[in-house]
Amino acid sequence: MKRLILMRHAKSDWSGEALIDHDRTLNDRGRANAPALGNWLRDQAFVPDEVLCSSAVRTQETLAGLNLPGGIKTTITRKLYLASLDQILSLLQRATGNSVLVLGHNPGVGMCADEILATAPDHPQFIGFPTGATLVADFDQDMWSLVGWGKGHPAAFVVPRDLSH
């Protein structure tokens, strides 16, 4: 079995108009939500053994905020910056871990979440895939190269607002 943890970066800061999009940072809410998402991943035993992360500042800050255990194979790549759903799938199909966290951006991440599942999770925020949205999907495959659209089964879905209660 393979497990995908598909996450959109936490809430970013739009106040620095001089910054190019790639260099935008997290805002205060995003900096608070990332550790909450990391706690949720650990509490649910969804800790990945491989991470594929966009090179954008806000995705790297989200990853750091998750405070995952050390030693996880991590690839920071520009290929995930504003990647299309097909680009995301292509990168995932070359992954080597059994549980892979893909940390990226909308619209690609949200579209990928929608297309990779056989059935969507029952959650009102799934379609919008807001900042910090995290899908955990399982695949009855031994190799990522065999994972494709409509093959995943949702194991969990959460948005930061769910964790603040």
mmCIF file of C-alpha atoms in Angstrom:
data_model
loop_
_atom_site.group_PDB
_atom_site.id
_atom_site.type_symbol
_atom_site.label_atom_id
_atom_site.label_comp_id
_atom_site.label_asym_id
_atom_site.label_seq_id
_atom_site.Cartn_x
_atom_site.Cartn_y
_atom_site.Cartn_z
ATOM 1 C CA MET A 1 0.000 0.000 0.000
ATOM 2 C CA LYS A 2 1.113 3.566 -0.736
ATOM 3 C CA ARG A 3 -0.080 6.628 1.165
ATOM 4 C CA LEU A 4 -0.217 10.183 -0.174
ATOM 5 C CA ILE A 5 -0.440 13.176 2.139
ATOM 6 C CA LEU A 6 -1.389 16.066 -0.121
ATOM 7 C CA MET A 7 -1.145 19.452 1.579
ATOM 8 C CA ARG A 8 -1.649 23.025 0.473
ATOM 9 C CA HIS A 9 0.686 25.492 2.181
ATOM 10 C CA ALA A 10 -0.584 27.356 5.240
ATOM 11 C CA LYS A 11 -2.030 30.889 4.976
ATOM 12 C CA SER A 12 0.411 33.270 3.309
ATOM 13 C CA ASP A 13 1.053 36.974 3.681
ATOM 14 C CA TRP A 14 -0.180 39.259 0.897
ATOM 15 C CA SER A 15 1.017 42.505 2.493
ATOM 16 C CA GLY A 16 4.507 42.565 0.942
ATOM 17 C CA GLU A 17 3.507 43.762 -2.507
ATOM 18 C CA ALA A 18 7.145 44.232 -3.493
ATOM 19 C CA LEU A 19 7.819 40.507 -3.131
ATOM 20 C CA ILE A 20 7.507 38.205 -6.094
ATOM 21 C CA ASP A 21 4.933 35.456 -5.521
ATOM 22 C CA HIS A 22 7.581 32.742 -5.035
ATOM 23 C CA ASP A 23 9.035 34.691 -2.072
ATOM 24 C CA ARG A 24 5.817 35.314 -0.139
ATOM 25 C CA THR A 25 5.980 34.180 3.494
ATOM 26 C CA LEU A 26 3.346 32.827 5.857
ATOM 27 C CA ASN A 27 1.218 35.258 7.830
ATOM 28 C CA ASP A 28 0.610 34.915 11.583
ATOM 29 C CA ARG A 29 -2.310 32.550 11.059
ATOM 30 C CA GLY A 30 -0.232 30.385 8.731
ATOM 31 C CA ARG A 31 2.639 30.265 11.230
ATOM 32 C CA ALA A 32 0.156 29.069 13.883
ATOM 33 C CA ASN A 33 -1.616 26.572 11.622
ATOM 34 C CA ALA A 34 1.485 24.735 10.381
ATOM 35 C CA PRO A 35 2.413 23.340 13.843
ATOM 36 C CA ALA A 36 -1.246 22.368 14.419
ATOM 37 C CA LEU A 37 -1.197 20.413 11.152
ATOM 38 C CA GLY A 38 2.063 18.741 12.172
ATOM 39 C CA ASN A 39 0.557 17.746 15.524
ATOM 40 C CA TRP A 40 -2.460 16.316 13.708
ATOM 41 C CA LEU A 41 -0.224 14.281 11.379
ATOM 42 C CA ARG A 42 1.682 12.836 14.347
ATOM 43 C CA ASP A 43 -1.472 12.225 16.438
ATOM 44 C CA GLN A 44 -3.084 10.338 13.537
ATOM 45 C CA ALA A 45 0.137 8.386 12.755
ATOM 46 C CA PHE A 46 0.310 9.977 9.283
ATOM 47 C CA VAL A 47 4.015 10.904 9.436
ATOM 48 C CA PRO A 48 5.539 10.581 5.955
ATOM 49 C CA ASP A 49 8.805 8.862 5.096
ATOM 50 C CA GLU A 50 9.361 11.143 2.092
ATOM 51 C CA VAL A 51 8.541 14.798 1.419
ATOM 52 C CA LEU A 52 8.207 16.549 -1.939
ATOM 53 C CA CYS A 53 7.934 20.299 -1.313
ATOM 54 C CA SER A 54 7.634 23.322 -3.579
ATOM 55 C CA SER A 55 10.615 25.668 -3.473
ATOM 56 C CA ALA A 56 8.364 28.657 -2.641
ATOM 57 C CA VAL A 57 9.110 30.320 0.691
ATOM 58 C CA ARG A 58 5.581 29.750 2.048
ATOM 59 C CA THR A 59 5.680 25.990 1.373
ATOM 60 C CA GLN A 60 9.105 25.633 2.966
ATOM 61 C CA GLU A 61 7.915 27.619 5.997
ATOM 62 C CA THR A 62 4.868 25.346 6.232
ATOM 63 C CA LEU A 63 7.109 22.286 6.097
ATOM 64 C CA ALA A 64 9.381 23.671 8.826
ATOM 65 C CA GLY A 65 6.329 24.472 10.971
ATOM 66 C CA LEU A 66 5.087 20.880 10.742
ATOM 67 C CA ASN A 67 8.109 19.930 12.862
ATOM 68 C CA LEU A 68 8.327 16.445 11.361
ATOM 69 C CA PRO A 69 10.893 14.010 12.767
ATOM 70 C CA GLY A 70 14.428 14.266 11.399
ATOM 71 C CA GLY A 71 15.783 11.898 8.787
ATOM 72 C CA ILE A 72 12.845 12.077 6.376
ATOM 73 C CA LYS A 73 13.992 12.135 2.759
ATOM 74 C CA THR A 74 13.048 15.645 1.594
ATOM 75 C CA THR A 75 13.140 17.116 -1.895
ATOM 76 C CA ILE A 76 12.592 20.854 -2.349
ATOM 77 C CA THR A 77 11.757 21.457 -5.999
ATOM 78 C CA ARG A 78 10.741 24.345 -8.204
ATOM 79 C CA LYS A 79 8.748 21.778 -10.230
ATOM 80 C CA LEU A 80 6.032 21.874 -7.542
ATOM 81 C CA TYR A 81 5.769 25.666 -7.579
ATOM 82 C CA LEU A 82 2.323 26.314 -9.114
ATOM 83 C CA ALA A 83 2.439 22.828 -10.658
ATOM 84 C CA SER A 84 -0.473 21.453 -12.638
ATOM 85 C CA LEU A 85 -2.206 18.316 -11.458
ATOM 86 C CA ASP A 86 -0.395 16.291 -14.146
ATOM 87 C CA GLN A 87 2.981 17.664 -13.026
ATOM 88 C CA ILE A 88 2.163 16.726 -9.431
ATOM 89 C CA LEU A 89 1.197 13.184 -10.450
ATOM 90 C CA SER A 90 4.360 12.839 -12.530
ATOM 91 C CA LEU A 91 6.549 13.812 -9.545
ATOM 92 C CA LEU A 92 4.592 11.511 -7.231
ATOM 93 C CA GLN A 93 4.993 8.576 -9.609
ATOM 94 C CA ARG A 94 8.779 8.864 -9.171
ATOM 95 C CA ALA A 95 8.628 8.906 -5.352
ATOM 96 C CA THR A 96 10.396 6.174 -3.389
ATOM 97 C CA GLY A 97 8.761 6.344 0.054
ATOM 98 C CA ASN A 98 5.728 4.412 1.192
ATOM 99 C CA SER A 99 4.073 7.495 2.692
ATOM 100 C CA VAL A 100 4.762 10.676 0.737
ATOM 101 C CA LEU A 101 3.881 14.246 1.708
ATOM 102 C CA VAL A 102 3.417 16.513 -1.315
ATOM 103 C CA LEU A 103 3.338 20.152 -0.218
ATOM 104 C CA GLY A 104 2.301 22.643 -2.864
ATOM 105 C CA HIS A 105 -0.145 25.241 -4.157
ATOM 106 C CA ASN A 106 -3.608 25.675 -5.600
ATOM 107 C CA PRO A 107 -5.039 25.295 -8.105
ATOM 108 C CA GLY A 108 -2.885 22.207 -8.837
ATOM 109 C CA VAL A 109 -3.001 20.639 -5.371
ATOM 110 C CA GLY A 110 -6.772 20.994 -5.030
ATOM 111 C CA MET A 111 -7.377 19.676 -8.539
ATOM 112 C CA CYS A 112 -5.021 16.759 -7.888
ATOM 113 C CA ALA A 113 -6.876 15.920 -4.666
ATOM 114 C CA ASP A 114 -10.174 15.868 -6.535
ATOM 115 C CA GLU A 115 -8.926 13.782 -9.461
ATOM 116 C CA ILE A 116 -6.769 11.246 -7.618
ATOM 117 C CA LEU A 117 -9.606 9.901 -5.459
ATOM 118 C CA ALA A 118 -12.223 7.336 -6.405
ATOM 119 C CA THR A 119 -14.648 9.128 -4.059
ATOM 120 C CA ALA A 120 -14.271 12.477 -2.330
ATOM 121 C CA PRO A 121 -14.246 12.733 1.467
ATOM 122 C CA ASP A 122 -17.408 14.035 3.096
ATOM 123 C CA HIS A 123 -16.145 17.455 4.124
ATOM 124 C CA PRO A 124 -17.604 20.852 3.146
ATOM 125 C CA GLN A 125 -14.148 22.376 2.521
ATOM 126 C CA PHE A 126 -12.787 19.630 0.247
ATOM 127 C CA ILE A 127 -13.786 21.233 -3.059
ATOM 128 C CA GLY A 128 -12.249 24.628 -2.221
ATOM 129 C CA PHE A 129 -9.078 23.045 -0.742
ATOM 130 C CA PRO A 130 -8.254 26.122 1.384
ATOM 131 C CA THR A 131 -4.820 26.972 2.718
ATOM 132 C CA GLY A 132 -3.550 24.227 5.006
ATOM 133 C CA ALA A 133 -6.019 21.680 3.614
ATOM 134 C CA THR A 134 -4.568 18.193 3.975
ATOM 135 C CA LEU A 135 -5.774 15.037 2.265
ATOM 136 C CA VAL A 136 -4.521 11.604 3.256
ATOM 137 C CA ALA A 137 -5.200 9.055 0.522
ATOM 138 C CA ASP A 138 -4.324 5.366 0.343
ATOM 139 C CA PHE A 139 -3.613 3.361 -2.792
ATOM 140 C CA ASP A 140 -3.746 -0.404 -3.244
ATOM 141 C CA GLN A 141 -0.442 -0.354 -5.140
ATOM 142 C CA ASP A 142 3.121 -1.406 -4.407
ATOM 143 C CA MET A 143 4.689 1.166 -6.739
ATOM 144 C CA TRP A 144 3.985 4.872 -7.163
ATOM 145 C CA SER A 145 4.358 4.470 -10.915
ATOM 146 C CA LEU A 146 1.046 2.554 -10.879
ATOM 147 C CA VAL A 147 -0.849 5.291 -9.025
ATOM 148 C CA GLY A 148 -3.203 7.265 -11.236
ATOM 149 C CA TRP A 149 -6.366 9.317 -11.379
ATOM 150 C CA GLY A 150 -9.376 7.904 -9.544
ATOM 151 C CA LYS A 151 -7.345 5.224 -7.735
ATOM 152 C CA GLY A 152 -7.046 6.715 -4.231
ATOM 153 C CA HIS A 153 -9.204 6.078 -1.202
ATOM 154 C CA PRO A 154 -9.534 8.917 1.323
ATOM 155 C CA ALA A 155 -8.180 8.024 4.755
ATOM 156 C CA ALA A 156 -8.595 11.526 6.210
ATOM 157 C CA PHE A 157 -9.114 15.160 5.296
ATOM 158 C CA VAL A 158 -8.594 18.173 7.524
ATOM 159 C CA VAL A 159 -8.394 21.949 7.305
ATOM 160 C CA PRO A 160 -6.761 24.114 10.005
ATOM 161 C CA ARG A 161 -10.148 25.380 11.201
ATOM 162 C CA ASP A 162 -11.035 21.773 12.187
ATOM 163 C CA LEU A 163 -8.058 21.741 14.552
ATOM 164 C CA SER A 164 -8.900 24.912 16.454
ATOM 165 C CA HIS A 165 -11.870 23.507 18.347
#
